[in-house]
Short mmCIF file of C-alpha atoms in Angstrom, two decimals:
data_model
loop_
_atom_site.label_atom_id
_atom_site.label_comp_id
_atom_site.label_asym_id
_atom_site.label_seq_id
_atom_site.Cartn_x
_atom_site.Cartn_y
_atom_site.Cartn_z
CA MET A 1 0.00 0.00 0.00
CA PHE A 2 2.83 2.40 0.84
CA LYS A 3 4.71 1.73 -2.40
CA LYS A 4 1.60 2.33 -4.48
CA SER A 5 0.76 5.59 -2.77
CA ILE A 6 4.27 7.08 -2.88
CA ARG A 7 4.87 6.58 -6.60
CA TYR A 8 2.77 9.41 -8.10
CA PRO A 9 3.57 12.09 -5.51
CA LEU A 10 7.28 11.38 -5.92
CA ILE A 11 7.03 11.60 -9.71
CA TYR A 12 5.10 14.88 -9.38
CA PHE A 13 7.72 16.26 -6.99
CA ILE A 14 10.64 15.49 -9.31
CA VAL A 15 8.90 16.72 -12.45
CA SER A 16 7.77 19.95 -10.80
CA ILE A 17 11.28 20.69 -9.54
CA ILE A 18 12.77 20.12 -13.00
CA TYR A 19 10.04 22.20 -14.64
CA GLN A 20 10.50 25.09 -12.22
CA LEU A 21 14.28 25.05 -12.65
CA VAL A 22 14.05 25.11 -16.44
CA ILE A 23 11.22 27.63 -16.81
CA HIS A 24 11.45 29.91 -13.74
CA GLN A 25 15.06 29.35 -12.55
CA GLU A 26 13.80 29.08 -8.96
CA VAL A 27 12.09 26.28 -7.09
CA ARG A 28 9.10 26.78 -4.78
CA TRP A 29 10.02 24.10 -2.23
CA ILE A 30 7.24 24.68 0.31
CA GLU A 31 4.51 24.59 -2.34
CA ASN A 32 5.95 21.45 -3.92
CA LEU A 33 6.31 19.65 -0.58
CA PHE A 34 2.77 20.58 0.48
CA ILE A 35 1.23 19.35 -2.79
CA CYS A 36 3.32 16.18 -2.70
CA SER A 37 2.33 15.39 0.89
CA ALA A 38 -1.35 16.11 0.15
CA MET A 39 -1.23 13.78 -2.85
CA PHE A 40 0.40 11.11 -0.71
CA MET A 41 -2.29 11.36 1.97
CA ILE A 42 -5.09 11.20 -0.61
CA TYR A 43 -3.59 8.15 -2.31
CA MET A 44 -2.95 6.47 1.04
CA LEU A 45 -6.58 7.07 2.07
CA TYR A 46 -7.79 5.75 -1.29
CA TYR A 47 -5.79 2.51 -1.06
CA TRP A 48 -6.75 2.08 2.60
CA ALA A 49 -10.44 2.43 1.70
CA GLU A 50 -10.15 -0.34 -0.92
CA ILE A 51 -9.25 -2.97 1.71
CA PRO A 52 -12.42 -4.97 2.51
CA TYR A 53 -13.64 -5.33 6.05
CA GLU A 54 -12.94 -8.66 7.70
CA TRP A 55 -15.29 -8.24 10.69
CA LYS A 56 -18.37 -9.28 8.71
CA LYS A 57 -16.76 -12.55 7.64
CA ARG A 58 -15.70 -13.36 11.21
CA SER A 59 -19.17 -12.77 12.67
CA ASP A 60 -20.83 -14.96 9.99
CA GLU A 61 -18.51 -17.90 10.73
CA SER A 62 -19.31 -17.93 14.46
#
């Protein structure tokens, strides 16, 4: 779950740094880190929500 949710934010972070260096010659570190961490949290929540609940299966077996 962690590997899946870190991939896209890390790619965004690297691409945005390269883009800002080439186009603007200065990097907005705080903005990039905030967006990257927000993307990570959203992806982590998304992958966590996909995991099915096991409590229903356990109560049916009893």
